[in-house]
Short mmCIF file of C-alpha atoms in Angstrom, two decimals:
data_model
loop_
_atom_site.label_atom_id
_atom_site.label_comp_id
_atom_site.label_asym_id
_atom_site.label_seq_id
_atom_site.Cartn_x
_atom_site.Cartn_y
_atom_site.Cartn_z
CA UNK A 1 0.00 0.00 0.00
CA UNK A 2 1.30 3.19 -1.01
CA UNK A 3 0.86 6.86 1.07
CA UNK A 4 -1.48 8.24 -1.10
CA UNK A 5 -3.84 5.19 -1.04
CA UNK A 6 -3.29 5.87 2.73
CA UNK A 7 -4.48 8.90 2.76
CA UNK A 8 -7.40 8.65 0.79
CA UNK A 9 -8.47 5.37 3.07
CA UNK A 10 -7.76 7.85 6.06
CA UNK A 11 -9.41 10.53 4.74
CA UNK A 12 -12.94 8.25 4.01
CA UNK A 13 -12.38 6.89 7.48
CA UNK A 14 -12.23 10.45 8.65
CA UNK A 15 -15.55 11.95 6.51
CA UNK A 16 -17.49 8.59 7.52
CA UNK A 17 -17.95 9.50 11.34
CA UNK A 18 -17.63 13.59 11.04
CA UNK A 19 -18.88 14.24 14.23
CA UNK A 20 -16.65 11.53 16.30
CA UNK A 21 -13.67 12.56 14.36
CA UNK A 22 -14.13 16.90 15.20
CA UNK A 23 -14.73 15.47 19.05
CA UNK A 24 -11.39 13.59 18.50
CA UNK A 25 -9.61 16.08 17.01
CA UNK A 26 -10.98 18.94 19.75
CA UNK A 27 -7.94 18.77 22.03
CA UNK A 28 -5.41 19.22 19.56
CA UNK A 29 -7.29 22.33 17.84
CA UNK A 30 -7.32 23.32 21.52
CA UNK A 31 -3.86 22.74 22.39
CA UNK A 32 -2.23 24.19 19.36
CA UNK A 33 -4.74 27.36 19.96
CA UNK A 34 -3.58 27.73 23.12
CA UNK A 35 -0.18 27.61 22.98
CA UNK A 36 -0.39 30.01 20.33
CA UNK A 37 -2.82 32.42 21.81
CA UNK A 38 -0.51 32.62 25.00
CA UNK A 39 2.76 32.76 23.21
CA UNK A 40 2.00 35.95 20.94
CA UNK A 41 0.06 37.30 23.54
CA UNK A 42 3.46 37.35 26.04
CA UNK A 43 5.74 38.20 23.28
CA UNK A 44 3.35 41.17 22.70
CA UNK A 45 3.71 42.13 26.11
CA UNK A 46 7.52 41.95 25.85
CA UNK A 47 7.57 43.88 23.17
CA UNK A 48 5.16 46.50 24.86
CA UNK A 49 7.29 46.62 28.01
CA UNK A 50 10.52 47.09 25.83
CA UNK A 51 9.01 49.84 23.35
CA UNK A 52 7.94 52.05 26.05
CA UNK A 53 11.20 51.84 28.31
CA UNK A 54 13.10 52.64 24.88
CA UNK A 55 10.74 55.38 24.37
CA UNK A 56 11.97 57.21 27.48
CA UNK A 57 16.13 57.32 26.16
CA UNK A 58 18.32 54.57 24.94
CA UNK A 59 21.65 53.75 26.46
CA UNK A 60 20.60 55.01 29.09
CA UNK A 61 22.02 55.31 32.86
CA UNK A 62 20.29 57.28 35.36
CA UNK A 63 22.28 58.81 38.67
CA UNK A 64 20.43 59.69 41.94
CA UNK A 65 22.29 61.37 44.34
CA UNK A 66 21.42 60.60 47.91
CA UNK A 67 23.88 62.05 49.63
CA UNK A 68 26.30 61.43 52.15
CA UNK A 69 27.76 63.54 55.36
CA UNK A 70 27.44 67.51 54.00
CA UNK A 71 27.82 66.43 50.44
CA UNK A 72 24.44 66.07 49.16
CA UNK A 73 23.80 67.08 45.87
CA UNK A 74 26.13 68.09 42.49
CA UNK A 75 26.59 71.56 41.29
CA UNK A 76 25.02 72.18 37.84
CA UNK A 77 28.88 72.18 36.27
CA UNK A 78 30.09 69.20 38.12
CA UNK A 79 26.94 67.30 36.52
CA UNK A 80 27.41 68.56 32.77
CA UNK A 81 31.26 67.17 32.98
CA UNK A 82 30.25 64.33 32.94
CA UNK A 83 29.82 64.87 29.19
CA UNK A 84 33.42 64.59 29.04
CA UNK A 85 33.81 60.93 30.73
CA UNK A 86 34.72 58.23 28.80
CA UNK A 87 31.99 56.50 26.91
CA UNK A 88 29.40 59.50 27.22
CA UNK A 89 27.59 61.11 24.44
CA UNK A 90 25.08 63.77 26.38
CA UNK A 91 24.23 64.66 30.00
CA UNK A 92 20.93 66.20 31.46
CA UNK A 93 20.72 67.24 35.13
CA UNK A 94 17.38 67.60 36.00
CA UNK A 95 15.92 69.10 39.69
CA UNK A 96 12.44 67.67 39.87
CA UNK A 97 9.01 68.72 42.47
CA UNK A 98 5.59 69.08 42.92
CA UNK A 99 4.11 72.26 42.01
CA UNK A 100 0.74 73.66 41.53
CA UNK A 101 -0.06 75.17 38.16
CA UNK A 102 -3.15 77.62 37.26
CA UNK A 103 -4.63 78.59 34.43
CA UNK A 104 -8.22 80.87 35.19
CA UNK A 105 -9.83 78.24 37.21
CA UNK A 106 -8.91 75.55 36.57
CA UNK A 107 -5.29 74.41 38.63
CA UNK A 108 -3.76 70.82 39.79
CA UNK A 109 -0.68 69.45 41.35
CA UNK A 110 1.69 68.36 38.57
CA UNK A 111 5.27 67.03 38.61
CA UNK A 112 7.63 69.67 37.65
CA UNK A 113 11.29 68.96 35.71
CA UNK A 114 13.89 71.69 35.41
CA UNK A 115 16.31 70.43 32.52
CA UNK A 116 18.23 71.33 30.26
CA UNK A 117 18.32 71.15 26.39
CA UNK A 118 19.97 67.57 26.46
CA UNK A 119 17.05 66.45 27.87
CA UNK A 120 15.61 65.90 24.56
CA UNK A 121 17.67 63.28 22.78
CA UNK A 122 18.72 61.96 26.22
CA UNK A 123 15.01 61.35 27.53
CA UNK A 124 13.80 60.92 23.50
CA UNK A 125 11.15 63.65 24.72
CA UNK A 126 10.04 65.81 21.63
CA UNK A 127 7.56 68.30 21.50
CA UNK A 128 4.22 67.71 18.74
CA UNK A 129 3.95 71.95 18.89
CA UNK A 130 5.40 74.74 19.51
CA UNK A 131 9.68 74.29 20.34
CA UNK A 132 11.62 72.64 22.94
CA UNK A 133 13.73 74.44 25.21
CA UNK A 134 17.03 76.43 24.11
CA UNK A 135 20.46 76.88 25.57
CA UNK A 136 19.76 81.01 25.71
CA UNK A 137 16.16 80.04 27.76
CA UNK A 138 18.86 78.30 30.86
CA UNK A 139 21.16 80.91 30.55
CA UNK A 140 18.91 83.77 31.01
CA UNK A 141 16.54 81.98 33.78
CA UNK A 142 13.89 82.28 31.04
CA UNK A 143 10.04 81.62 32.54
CA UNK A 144 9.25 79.44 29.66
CA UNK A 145 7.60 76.18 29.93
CA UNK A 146 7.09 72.54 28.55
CA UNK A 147 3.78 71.20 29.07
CA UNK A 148 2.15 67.36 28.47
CA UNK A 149 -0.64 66.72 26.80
CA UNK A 150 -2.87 65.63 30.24
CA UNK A 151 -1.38 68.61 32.08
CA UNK A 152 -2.30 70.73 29.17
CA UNK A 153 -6.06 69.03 29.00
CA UNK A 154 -6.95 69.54 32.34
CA UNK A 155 -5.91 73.43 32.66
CA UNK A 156 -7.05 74.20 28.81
CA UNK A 157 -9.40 71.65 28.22
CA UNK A 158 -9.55 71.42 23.88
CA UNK A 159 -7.95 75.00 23.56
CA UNK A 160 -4.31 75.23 22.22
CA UNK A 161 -1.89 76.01 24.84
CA UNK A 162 0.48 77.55 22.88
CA UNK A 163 1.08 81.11 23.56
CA UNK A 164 -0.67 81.21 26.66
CA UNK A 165 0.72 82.22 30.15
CA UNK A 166 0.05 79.94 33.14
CA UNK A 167 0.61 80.39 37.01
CA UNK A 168 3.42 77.48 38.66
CA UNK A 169 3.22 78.31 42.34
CA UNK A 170 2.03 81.90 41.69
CA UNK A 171 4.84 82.46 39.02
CA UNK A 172 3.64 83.44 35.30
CA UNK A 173 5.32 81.21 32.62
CA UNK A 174 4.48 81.28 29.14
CA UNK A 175 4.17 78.11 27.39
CA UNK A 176 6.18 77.64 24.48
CA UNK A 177 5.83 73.51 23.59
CA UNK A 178 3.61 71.51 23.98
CA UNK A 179 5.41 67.72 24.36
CA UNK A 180 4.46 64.81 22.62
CA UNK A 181 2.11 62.01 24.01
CA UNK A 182 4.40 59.03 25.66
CA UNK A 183 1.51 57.07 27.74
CA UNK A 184 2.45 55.79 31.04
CA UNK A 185 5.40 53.79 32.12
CA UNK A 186 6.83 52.57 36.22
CA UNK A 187 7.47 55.89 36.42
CA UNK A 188 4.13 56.97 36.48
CA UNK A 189 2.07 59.19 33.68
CA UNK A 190 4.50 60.68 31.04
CA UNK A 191 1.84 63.05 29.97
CA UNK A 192 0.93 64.73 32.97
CA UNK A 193 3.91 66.77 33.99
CA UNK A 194 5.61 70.46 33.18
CA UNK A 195 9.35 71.01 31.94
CA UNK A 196 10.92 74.66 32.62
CA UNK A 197 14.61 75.65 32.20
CA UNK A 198 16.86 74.23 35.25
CA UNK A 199 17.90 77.61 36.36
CA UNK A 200 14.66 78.88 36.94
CA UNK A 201 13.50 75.53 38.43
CA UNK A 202 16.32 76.44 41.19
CA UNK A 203 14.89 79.74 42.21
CA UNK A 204 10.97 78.12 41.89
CA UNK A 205 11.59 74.85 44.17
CA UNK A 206 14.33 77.23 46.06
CA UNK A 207 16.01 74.15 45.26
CA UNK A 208 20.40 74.10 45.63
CA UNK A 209 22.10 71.59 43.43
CA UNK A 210 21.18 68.69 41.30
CA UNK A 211 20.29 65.01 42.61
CA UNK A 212 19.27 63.39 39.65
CA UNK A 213 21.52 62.94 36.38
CA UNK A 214 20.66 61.36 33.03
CA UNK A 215 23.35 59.70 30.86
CA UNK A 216 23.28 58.39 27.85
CA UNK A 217 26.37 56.47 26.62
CA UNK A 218 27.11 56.35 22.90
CA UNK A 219 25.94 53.14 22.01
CA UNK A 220 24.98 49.75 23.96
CA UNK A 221 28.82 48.51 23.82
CA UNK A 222 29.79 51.59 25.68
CA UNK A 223 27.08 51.57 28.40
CA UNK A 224 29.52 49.49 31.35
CA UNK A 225 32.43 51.98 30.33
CA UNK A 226 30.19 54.78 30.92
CA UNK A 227 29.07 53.57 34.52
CA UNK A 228 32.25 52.86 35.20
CA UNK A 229 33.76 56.00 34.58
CA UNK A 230 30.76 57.47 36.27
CA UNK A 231 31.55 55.50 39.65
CA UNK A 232 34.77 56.25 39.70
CA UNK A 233 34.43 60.20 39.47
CA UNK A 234 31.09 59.63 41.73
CA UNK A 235 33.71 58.01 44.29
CA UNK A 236 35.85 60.72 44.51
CA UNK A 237 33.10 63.36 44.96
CA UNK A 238 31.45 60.49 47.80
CA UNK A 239 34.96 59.10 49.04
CA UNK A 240 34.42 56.02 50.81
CA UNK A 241 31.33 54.70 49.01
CA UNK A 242 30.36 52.82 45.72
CA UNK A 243 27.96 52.70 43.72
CA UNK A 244 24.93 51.14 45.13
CA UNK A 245 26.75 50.24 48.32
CA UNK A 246 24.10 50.02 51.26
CA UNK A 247 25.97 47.36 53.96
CA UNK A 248 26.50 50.81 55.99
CA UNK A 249 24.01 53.10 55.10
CA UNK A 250 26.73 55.39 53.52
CA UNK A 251 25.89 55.38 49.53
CA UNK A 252 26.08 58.81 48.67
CA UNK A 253 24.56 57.35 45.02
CA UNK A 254 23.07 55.12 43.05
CA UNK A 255 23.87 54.29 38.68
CA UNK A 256 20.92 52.70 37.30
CA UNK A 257 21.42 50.96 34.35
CA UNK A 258 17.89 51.11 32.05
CA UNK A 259 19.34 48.15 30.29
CA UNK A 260 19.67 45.72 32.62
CA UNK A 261 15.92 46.46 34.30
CA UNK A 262 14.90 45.91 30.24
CA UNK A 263 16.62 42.58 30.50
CA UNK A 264 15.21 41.52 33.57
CA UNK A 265 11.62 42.58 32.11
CA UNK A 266 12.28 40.45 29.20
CA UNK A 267 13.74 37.40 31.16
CA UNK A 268 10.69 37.20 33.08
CA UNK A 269 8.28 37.59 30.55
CA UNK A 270 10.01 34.92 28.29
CA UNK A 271 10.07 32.75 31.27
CA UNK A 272 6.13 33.70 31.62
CA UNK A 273 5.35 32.89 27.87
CA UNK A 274 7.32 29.39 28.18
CA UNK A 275 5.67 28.47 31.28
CA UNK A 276 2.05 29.11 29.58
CA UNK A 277 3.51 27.80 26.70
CA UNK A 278 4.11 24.82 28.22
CA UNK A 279 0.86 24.21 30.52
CA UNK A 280 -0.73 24.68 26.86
CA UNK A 281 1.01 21.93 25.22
CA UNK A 282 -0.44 19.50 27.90
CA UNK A 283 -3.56 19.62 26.30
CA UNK A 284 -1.81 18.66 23.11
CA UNK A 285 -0.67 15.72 24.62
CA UNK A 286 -4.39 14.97 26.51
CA UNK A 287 -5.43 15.73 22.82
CA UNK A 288 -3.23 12.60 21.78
CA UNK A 289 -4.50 10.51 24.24
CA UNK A 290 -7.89 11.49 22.54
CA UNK A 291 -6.91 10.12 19.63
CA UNK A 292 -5.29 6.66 20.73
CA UNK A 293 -8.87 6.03 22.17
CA UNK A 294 -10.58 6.58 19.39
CA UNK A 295 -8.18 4.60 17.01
CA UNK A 296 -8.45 1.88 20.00
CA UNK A 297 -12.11 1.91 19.23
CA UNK A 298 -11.84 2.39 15.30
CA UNK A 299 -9.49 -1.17 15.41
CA UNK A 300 -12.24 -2.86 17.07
CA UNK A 301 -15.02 -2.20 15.29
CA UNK A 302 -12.94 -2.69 11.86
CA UNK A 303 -11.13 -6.10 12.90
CA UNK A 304 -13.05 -8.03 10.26
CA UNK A 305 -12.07 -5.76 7.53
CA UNK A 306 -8.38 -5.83 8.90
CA UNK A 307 -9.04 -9.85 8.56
CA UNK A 308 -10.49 -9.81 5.47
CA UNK A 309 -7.56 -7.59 3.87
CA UNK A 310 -4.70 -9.74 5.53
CA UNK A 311 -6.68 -13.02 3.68
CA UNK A 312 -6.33 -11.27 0.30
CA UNK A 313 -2.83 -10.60 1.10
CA UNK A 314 -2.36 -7.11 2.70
CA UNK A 315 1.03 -7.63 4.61
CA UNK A 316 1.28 -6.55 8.69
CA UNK A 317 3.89 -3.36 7.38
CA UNK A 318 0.54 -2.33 5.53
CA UNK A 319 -1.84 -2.33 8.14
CA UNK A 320 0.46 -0.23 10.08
CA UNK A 321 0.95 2.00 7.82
CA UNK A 322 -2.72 2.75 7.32
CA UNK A 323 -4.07 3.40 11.18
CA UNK A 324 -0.58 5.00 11.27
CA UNK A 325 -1.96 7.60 8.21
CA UNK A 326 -5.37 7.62 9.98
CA UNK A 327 -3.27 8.89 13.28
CA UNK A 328 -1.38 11.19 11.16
CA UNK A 329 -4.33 12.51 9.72
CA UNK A 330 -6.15 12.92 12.60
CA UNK A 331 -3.28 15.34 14.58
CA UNK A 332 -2.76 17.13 10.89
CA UNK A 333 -6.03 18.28 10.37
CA UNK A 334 -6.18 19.43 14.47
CA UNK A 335 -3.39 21.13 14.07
CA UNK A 336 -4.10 23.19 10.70
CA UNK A 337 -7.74 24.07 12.80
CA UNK A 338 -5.71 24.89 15.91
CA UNK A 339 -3.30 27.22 14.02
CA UNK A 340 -6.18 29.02 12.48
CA UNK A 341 -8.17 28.77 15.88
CA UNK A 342 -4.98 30.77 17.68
CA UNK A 343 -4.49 33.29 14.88
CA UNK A 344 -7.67 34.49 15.29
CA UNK A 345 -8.15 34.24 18.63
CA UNK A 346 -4.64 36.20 19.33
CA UNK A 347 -6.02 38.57 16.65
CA UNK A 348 -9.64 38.91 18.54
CA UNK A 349 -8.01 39.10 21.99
CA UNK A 350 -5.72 41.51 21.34
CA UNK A 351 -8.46 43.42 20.12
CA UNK A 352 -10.70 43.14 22.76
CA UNK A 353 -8.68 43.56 25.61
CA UNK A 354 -6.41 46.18 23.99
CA UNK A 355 -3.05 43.78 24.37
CA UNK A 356 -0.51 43.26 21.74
CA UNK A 357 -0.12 40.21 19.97
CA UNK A 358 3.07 39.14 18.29
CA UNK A 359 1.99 36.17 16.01
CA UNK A 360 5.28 33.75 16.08
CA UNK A 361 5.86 32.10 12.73
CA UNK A 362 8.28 29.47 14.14
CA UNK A 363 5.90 28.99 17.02
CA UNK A 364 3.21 28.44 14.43
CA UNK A 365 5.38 25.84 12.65
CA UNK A 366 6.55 24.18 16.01
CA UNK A 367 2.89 23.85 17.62
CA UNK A 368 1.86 22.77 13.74
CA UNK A 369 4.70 19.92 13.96
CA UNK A 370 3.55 18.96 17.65
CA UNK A 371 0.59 18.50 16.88
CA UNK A 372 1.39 15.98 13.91
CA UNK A 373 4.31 14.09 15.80
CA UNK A 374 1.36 14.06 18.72
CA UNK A 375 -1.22 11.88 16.06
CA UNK A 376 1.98 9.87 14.78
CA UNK A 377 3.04 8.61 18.52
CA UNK A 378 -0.05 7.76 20.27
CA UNK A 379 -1.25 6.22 16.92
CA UNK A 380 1.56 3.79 16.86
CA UNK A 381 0.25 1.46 19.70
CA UNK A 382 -3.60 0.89 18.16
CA UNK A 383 -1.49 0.57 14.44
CA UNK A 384 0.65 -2.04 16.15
CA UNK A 385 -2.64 -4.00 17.73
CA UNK A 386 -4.14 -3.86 14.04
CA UNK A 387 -1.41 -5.06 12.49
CA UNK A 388 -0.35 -7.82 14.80
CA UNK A 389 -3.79 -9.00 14.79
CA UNK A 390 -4.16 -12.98 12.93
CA UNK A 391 -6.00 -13.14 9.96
CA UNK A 392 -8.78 -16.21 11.23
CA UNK A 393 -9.56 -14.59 14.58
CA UNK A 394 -9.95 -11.35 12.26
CA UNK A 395 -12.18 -13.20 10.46
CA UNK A 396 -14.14 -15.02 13.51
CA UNK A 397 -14.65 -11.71 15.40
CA UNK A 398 -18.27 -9.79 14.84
#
C-alpha cells in the first residue's frame, strides 16, 4: 500500500464519522490554539514593556544622588562634565518637584522637571507643537515652559496652549511647547507633567544643586564603560562609598542601568510565555491521548475488515501504515484548525482587551509539527494492535 492510497483510506475513514472525528480532534485544535494564543500574547507584552522603556532614552544610565555627610547634591557644572567621561555622548541634570499650576480656574498638582536642552535626545522627549527648550532660555533663567498633553487638557481643556501664560506656584510662565504624548510607564504618567529651564526651576523649588543625572552612553557597547567611569568620578566626589553600596548606610549614590531592568523585564516575561507555553502543550498531549482512544475503538469495530484484507494478502507493514496515516491525519487536520483557531483568537483578543499580539511564525510551525508528531506517537500502539492482529480470529470476530 502506497501513502497516497493511505491517505485517501484515512481521509474516508475520517468523513465517515464527522462528528466523532471533530470530538477527536478537539484537544489538539485546543492545544495548538492555546499555545499560540498565549505565546504571541506574552511576546506582545515583551515587546510593549521594551518599546515604552526605549521610548523614554536609549543607552541610558540614570544617577540619583542621595547624599552622604554635607555632600548632598552636584553643582550644575560638576553634573554637565560628565559629558566629558569616557563613553558619554550627552548629560541632562534635571531638579524635579511638585508644584501647583493655574490657568483661570482651573489648577492641579503636577510634577515639575527643570532640565536642560539635552534632555531631549537623552530622555527621546520631543515636542508635537510649539519648540523645545534652548540653551539662551537656561542661561537667562527664562520663565518658559514645557507642558504634556494631560497637564495641558486639564488646565485648557480642547484649547491650544500655545502662547498662553500659566501660574506654577504663583509664578507666570508662558508656554512655548507643547510635548508629545508618551503614555504611562513605572514611572508613572509621562503626559501629565511640566518642563521649565533648570535655572529657573532652582529659584521656583528654592532648590540648591542637582540630585538626579541622566546619561546616555554612545551606544549599547559603551554603556559598562560609561558607569564605570561614572563611579569612579562619583567616588571621589562620595569618598568612601560605591555605587549602590548600602551594607552601611553610607551610599552617597546610586547608577541605574535602564538596560539591565529591560533585561530583567524580558527574562521574566520569556520565562512567563514558556511556562504558559508549556501548561498549553499539555492539552496537546491529553489531545493525543484522545486520539489513541478513538483509534483503540476504530481497530475494534474494523477487525473483520483488517481480517479480510490480511486473507487477500495485505502484509502486517501495511496495516500499520494505514491506522498509522489515519493517526497522522487525525493530529494534521487538528493542528491546521488549531493554528487558524490561535491566529484568530490572538487577533480577537488583542483586540478586545487592547493587548498586543506578536503572532510567532516558528511557534506556528513548532505547535503545527507537535501537533502531527502528537497523532503519529499515540497512533503507533492501536497501528501495532491492528497489524499484529491474525488473519482467522480477524475473520471469527463480529
Amino acid at each position: 500500500m502506497n501513502w497516497i492510497q493511505g491517505l485517501k483510506m484515512a481521509w474516508k475513514s475520517i468523513v465517515s464519522n464527522k462528528l466523532r472525528s471533530f470530538l477527536t480532534m478537539l484537544g489538539i485544535i485546543i492545544g495548538v490554539a492555546a499555545v499560540i494564543v498565549l505565546v504571541s500574547l506574552g511576546q506582545g507584552a515583551t515587546a510593549s514593556v521594551k518599546a515604552t522603556v526605549e521610548s523614554l532614552g536609549t543607552n541610558l544610565l540614570t544617577v540619583n544622588i542621595t547624599g552622604r555627610g554635607a555632600q548632598t547634591s552636584l553643582t550644575y557644572n560638576e553634573a554637565m562634565k560628565f559629558a566629558d567621561l569616557p563613553g558619554v555622548l550627552e548629560v541632562s541634570p534635571v531638579i524635579t518637584g511638585s508644584v501647583k499650576a493655574k490657568n483661570g480656574t482651573e489648577n492641579e498638582d503636577v510634577s515639575l522637571e527643570g532640565i536642560t536642552p539635552e534632555y531631549e535626545s537623552v530622555r527621546n522627549t520631543h515636542v508635537q507643537a510649539g519648540r523645545f527648550l534652548l540653551p539662551i532660555d537656561i542661561q537667562f533663567r527664562q520663565k518658559v515652559a514645557l507642558i504634556g498633553t494631560t497637564t495641558a487638557q486639564t488646565l485648557f481643556g480642547a484649547s491650544n496652549p500655545l502662547g498662553s501664560y500659566i501660574l506654577i506656584n504663583g509664578n507666570k510662565f508662558l508656554i512655548v511647547g507643547l510635548l508629545e504624548t508618551k503614555g504611562s510607564s513605572l514611572g508613572g504618567n509621562n503626559d501629565d507633567r511640566i518642563l521649565i529651564p533648570i535655572t529657573s526651576a532652582e529659584r521656583l523649588l528654592s532648590s540648591k544643586g542637582v540630585r538626579q543625572v541622566y546619561i546616555q552612553a554612545k551606544s549599547a557597547a559603551d554603556v559598562d564603560t560609561a558607569k564605570n567611569a561614572l563611579d569612579a568620578a562619583l567616588q571621589k566626589k562620595f569618598r568612601g562609598t560605591t555605587a549602590n553600596n548600602t551594607s552601611n548606610n553610607t551610599a552617597g549614590y546610586r547608577i541605574f542601568n535602564q538596560q539591565d531592568a529591560l533585561d530583567t523585564v524580558s527574562t521574566i516575561t520569556q520565562t512567563l510565555t514558556l511556562t504558559l507555553g508549556g501548561i498549553a502543550a499539555i492539552s496537546l498531549l491529553v489531545g493525543g491521548i484522545g486520539i489513541m482512544n478513538i483509534m483503540l475503538v476504530s481497530v475494534s469495530e474494523r477487525t473483520r475488515e483488517i481480517g479480510i484484507r490480511k486473507a487477500v494478502g495485505a502484509k502486517k507493514r501495511d496495516i500499520l501504515i494505514q491506522f498509522l496515516i489515519e493517526s497522522m491525519v487525525l493530529g494534521g487536520i487538528g493542528g491546521i484548525l488549531g493554528v487558524g483557531a490561535g491566529i484568530g483568537g490572538s487577533v480577537l483578543i488583542s483586540k478586545l482587551l487592547k493587548m498586543t499580539a506578536v503572532l510567532s511564525f516558528q511557534i506556528t510551525i513548532i505547535a503545527f509539527a507537535f501537533s502531527l508528531s502528537v497523532g503519529i506517537l499515540f497512533g503507533l500502539l492501536p497501528a501495532n494492535k491492528a497489524s499484529s492482529l491474525k488473519p482467522i480470529e480477524a475473520l471469527r470476530s463480529e
